[in-house]
Amino acid sequence: DQSASDIYSSDNGGLNFNKVSLSGESTKGKAWKIDQTIDFSEFTKTPLWFNGYYSKKEKGFSSFADAQDQDLTEWGAELKYDFEKDKKGFLLKYTSEEEEGQYRERIGTAQYYTDIRSDLRGAIELQDRRENNYDALGETRESLLGVKLEKDLRKGRDKVYVIQQVTLSKKGDVADNNKTTLGYETQIRKDLKVAAEVFGSNRGAGG
């Protein structure tokens, strides 16, 4: 069967949809993922936590919110160390995403987080982002600094937070990525949580 199938997928929660046309053998793509988490504190005295993953989506794979017209490979690793459990520590993270012949994105993150008070937390984050659109602008690179403050409300059932991000340096044809984000999260029931977020930046606004 060589008939074409038009698949519409969204990567922003349904605000916009992208059309991908697949036909014949190109509709038979597979997807798989390997994920591993290790909590070293379970068998040592080291408060160290590791997570790593590798995933592949073949050309032609489709689901409710996704459709691939090229092979997509994603992998990443995260390492977290607590100086005080769930109160103070640092996190290192690296992710890579590549769609064959289209683009490649690599993000490295270093974050330090700490409790300021029992109901107030803060974090500072450095991020290095590299993107390469093979058929367009070539490689771009950004170095970003972010600061986050998060406060508990209603005895911890709600949270409100603000994030300020600024561009430290950039390379290639890319605009500054200075952004302010406000967010709110509420626990309606034990098994139900609702969150909302809005942001404004020199690249635009949304939520």
Short mmCIF file of C-alpha atoms in Angstrom, two decimals:
data_model
loop_
_atom_site.label_atom_id
_atom_site.label_comp_id
_atom_site.label_asym_id
_atom_site.label_seq_id
_atom_site.Cartn_x
_atom_site.Cartn_y
_atom_site.Cartn_z
CA ASP A 1 0.00 0.00 0.00
CA GLN A 2 1.68 3.21 -1.18
CA SER A 3 -1.11 5.60 -0.18
CA ALA A 4 -0.11 8.69 1.78
CA SER A 5 -1.11 9.44 5.34
CA ASP A 6 -1.23 13.01 6.63
CA ILE A 7 -0.50 13.16 10.36
CA TYR A 8 -0.89 16.33 12.43
CA SER A 9 1.15 16.63 15.62
CA SER A 10 1.63 19.38 18.20
CA ASP A 11 4.66 20.20 20.34
CA ASN A 12 3.03 23.07 22.30
CA GLY A 13 -0.02 21.47 23.88
CA GLY A 14 -2.35 21.86 20.90
CA LEU A 15 -1.92 25.57 20.18
CA ASN A 16 -0.46 24.77 16.77
CA PHE A 17 -0.26 21.60 14.69
CA ASN A 18 2.38 20.52 12.20
CA LYS A 19 1.56 18.38 9.17
CA VAL A 20 3.75 15.38 8.34
CA SER A 21 2.96 13.29 5.25
CA LEU A 22 4.02 9.63 5.43
CA SER A 23 3.44 6.97 2.79
CA GLY A 24 4.09 3.30 2.03
CA GLU A 25 7.00 1.76 3.95
CA SER A 26 7.69 5.12 5.62
CA THR A 27 4.69 4.58 7.93
CA LYS A 28 6.25 1.54 9.63
CA GLY A 29 8.78 3.24 11.89
CA LYS A 30 9.47 1.90 15.38
CA ALA A 31 10.44 3.61 18.63
CA TRP A 32 12.28 2.39 21.70
CA LYS A 33 13.97 3.78 24.81
CA ILE A 34 16.50 2.59 27.40
CA ASP A 35 16.43 4.33 30.79
CA GLN A 36 18.54 3.66 33.89
CA THR A 37 18.42 5.30 37.33
CA ILE A 38 20.92 4.58 40.11
CA ASP A 39 20.54 5.89 43.67
CA PHE A 40 23.99 5.36 45.19
CA SER A 41 22.73 6.22 48.70
CA GLU A 42 20.83 2.92 48.76
CA PHE A 43 24.07 0.90 49.02
CA THR A 44 26.73 3.48 50.00
CA LYS A 45 26.91 6.54 52.23
CA THR A 46 27.27 8.81 49.19
CA PRO A 47 24.19 11.01 48.51
CA LEU A 48 24.60 10.64 44.76
CA TRP A 49 21.89 10.01 42.14
CA PHE A 50 22.33 9.20 38.44
CA ASN A 51 19.92 8.90 35.52
CA GLY A 52 20.72 8.16 31.89
CA TYR A 53 18.64 7.39 28.82
CA TYR A 54 18.91 6.64 25.10
CA SER A 55 15.96 6.66 22.71
CA LYS A 56 15.39 6.18 18.99
CA LYS A 57 12.36 7.01 16.84
CA GLU A 58 12.57 5.73 13.30
CA LYS A 59 11.29 7.53 10.24
CA GLY A 60 7.55 6.83 9.95
CA PHE A 61 6.87 6.42 13.67
CA SER A 62 3.72 8.23 14.77
CA SER A 63 1.69 8.63 17.96
CA PHE A 64 -0.99 10.99 19.26
CA ALA A 65 1.42 13.93 19.63
CA ASP A 66 4.34 12.92 17.43
CA ALA A 67 5.13 12.00 13.81
CA GLN A 68 8.60 11.37 12.41
CA ASP A 69 9.58 12.00 8.81
CA GLN A 70 13.26 11.44 9.73
CA ASP A 71 15.08 9.27 12.27
CA LEU A 72 15.30 10.98 15.70
CA THR A 73 17.94 10.06 18.28
CA GLU A 74 17.93 11.41 21.85
CA TRP A 75 20.20 10.65 24.78
CA GLY A 76 21.15 12.28 28.05
CA ALA A 77 22.63 11.90 31.52
CA GLU A 78 21.98 13.61 34.85
CA LEU A 79 24.06 13.52 38.03
CA LYS A 80 22.77 14.93 41.33
CA TYR A 81 24.66 15.29 44.64
CA ASP A 82 22.95 16.39 47.87
CA PHE A 83 24.99 18.16 50.55
CA GLU A 84 21.78 18.04 52.61
CA LYS A 85 19.08 15.66 51.37
CA ASP A 86 16.54 17.54 49.23
CA LYS A 87 17.77 20.86 50.70
CA LYS A 88 21.14 21.74 49.21
CA GLY A 89 23.19 20.31 46.38
CA PHE A 90 24.25 20.48 42.77
CA LEU A 91 23.11 18.94 39.51
CA LEU A 92 24.96 18.30 36.24
CA LYS A 93 23.01 17.43 33.10
CA TYR A 94 23.72 16.85 29.41
CA THR A 95 21.23 16.12 26.63
CA SER A 96 21.55 15.57 22.89
CA GLU A 97 18.81 15.46 20.26
CA GLU A 98 19.43 14.85 16.56
CA GLU A 99 17.00 14.48 13.68
CA GLU A 100 18.83 12.95 10.73
CA GLY A 101 19.73 15.53 8.11
CA GLN A 102 17.68 18.27 9.84
CA TYR A 103 19.15 19.53 13.10
CA ARG A 104 21.18 18.70 16.18
CA GLU A 105 20.76 20.23 19.64
CA ARG A 106 23.10 19.74 22.62
CA ILE A 107 22.48 21.26 26.06
CA GLY A 108 24.85 21.18 29.06
CA THR A 109 23.56 22.37 32.45
CA ALA A 110 25.15 22.98 35.86
CA GLN A 111 22.86 23.95 38.75
CA TYR A 112 23.29 24.73 42.44
CA TYR A 113 20.14 24.67 44.61
CA THR A 114 19.53 25.44 48.28
CA ASP A 115 16.83 26.06 50.87
CA ILE A 116 16.91 29.70 51.98
CA ARG A 117 14.15 29.20 54.57
CA SER A 118 11.83 26.30 55.28
CA ASP A 119 9.31 27.76 52.79
CA LEU A 120 11.72 29.41 50.33
CA ARG A 121 14.14 27.81 47.88
CA GLY A 122 16.61 29.19 45.37
CA ALA A 123 18.67 27.91 42.46
CA ILE A 124 21.30 29.30 40.12
CA GLU A 125 21.96 27.64 36.78
CA LEU A 126 24.48 27.91 33.95
CA GLN A 127 23.50 26.47 30.58
CA ASP A 128 25.41 25.97 27.34
CA ARG A 129 23.17 25.41 24.27
CA ARG A 130 24.41 24.40 20.82
CA GLU A 131 22.10 24.03 17.84
CA ASN A 132 22.92 23.12 14.26
CA ASN A 133 20.27 23.43 11.55
CA TYR A 134 22.03 21.68 8.70
CA ASP A 135 19.95 23.23 5.91
CA ALA A 136 19.62 26.77 7.28
CA LEU A 137 21.67 28.94 9.63
CA GLY A 138 24.44 26.53 10.59
CA GLU A 139 25.59 26.20 14.20
CA THR A 140 24.61 28.62 16.94
CA ARG A 141 25.75 28.63 20.57
CA GLU A 142 24.39 30.37 23.67
CA SER A 143 25.62 30.64 27.25
CA LEU A 144 22.75 31.41 29.64
CA LEU A 145 22.49 32.24 33.35
CA GLY A 146 19.27 31.59 35.24
CA VAL A 147 18.16 32.36 38.81
CA LYS A 148 15.02 30.84 40.36
CA LEU A 149 13.15 31.61 43.59
CA GLU A 150 10.31 29.33 44.72
CA LYS A 151 8.00 29.91 47.73
CA ASP A 152 5.56 27.54 49.41
CA LEU A 153 2.02 28.74 50.13
CA ARG A 154 -0.85 27.17 52.08
CA LYS A 155 1.49 24.97 54.13
CA GLY A 156 3.23 23.65 51.04
CA ARG A 157 0.12 22.74 49.04
CA ASP A 158 0.79 25.59 46.58
CA LYS A 159 3.99 26.96 45.09
CA VAL A 160 4.77 30.22 43.33
CA TYR A 161 8.05 30.85 41.54
CA VAL A 162 9.91 33.36 39.41
CA ILE A 163 12.81 32.64 37.03
CA GLN A 164 15.08 35.26 35.48
CA GLN A 165 17.29 34.22 32.57
CA VAL A 166 19.95 36.34 30.85
CA THR A 167 22.28 35.71 27.91
CA LEU A 168 25.96 35.78 28.87
CA SER A 169 27.36 35.15 25.38
CA LYS A 170 26.29 33.88 21.97
CA LYS A 171 27.73 32.76 18.65
CA GLY A 172 26.10 32.64 15.23
CA ASP A 173 22.82 34.07 13.97
CA VAL A 174 20.81 33.94 17.21
CA ALA A 175 19.04 36.62 19.26
CA ASP A 176 19.54 37.24 22.97
CA ASN A 177 17.42 34.94 25.13
CA ASN A 178 16.67 37.15 28.14
CA LYS A 179 13.47 35.86 29.74
CA THR A 180 11.33 36.32 32.86
CA THR A 181 9.01 33.48 33.90
CA LEU A 182 6.25 33.43 36.55
CA GLY A 183 4.64 30.18 37.62
CA TYR A 184 2.04 28.83 40.04
CA GLU A 185 1.36 25.25 41.10
CA THR A 186 -1.47 23.99 43.29
CA GLN A 187 -2.31 20.60 44.79
CA ILE A 188 -6.06 20.11 44.34
CA ARG A 189 -6.13 16.52 45.57
CA LYS A 190 -3.50 14.04 46.63
CA ASP A 191 -3.38 12.68 43.08
CA LEU A 192 -4.18 15.89 41.18
CA LYS A 193 -1.91 18.88 40.63
CA VAL A 194 -2.51 21.92 38.39
CA ALA A 195 0.18 24.32 37.19
CA ALA A 196 0.29 27.46 35.05
CA GLU A 197 3.20 29.46 33.70
CA VAL A 198 3.67 32.69 31.73
CA PHE A 199 6.85 34.22 30.34
CA GLY A 200 8.06 37.29 28.54
CA SER A 201 11.32 37.73 26.67
CA ASN A 202 12.96 39.64 23.84
CA ARG A 203 12.01 36.65 21.64
CA GLY A 204 8.32 36.93 22.52
CA ALA A 205 5.83 35.99 25.24
CA GLY A 206 3.67 32.97 26.02
CA GLY A 207 2.44 30.54 28.60
#
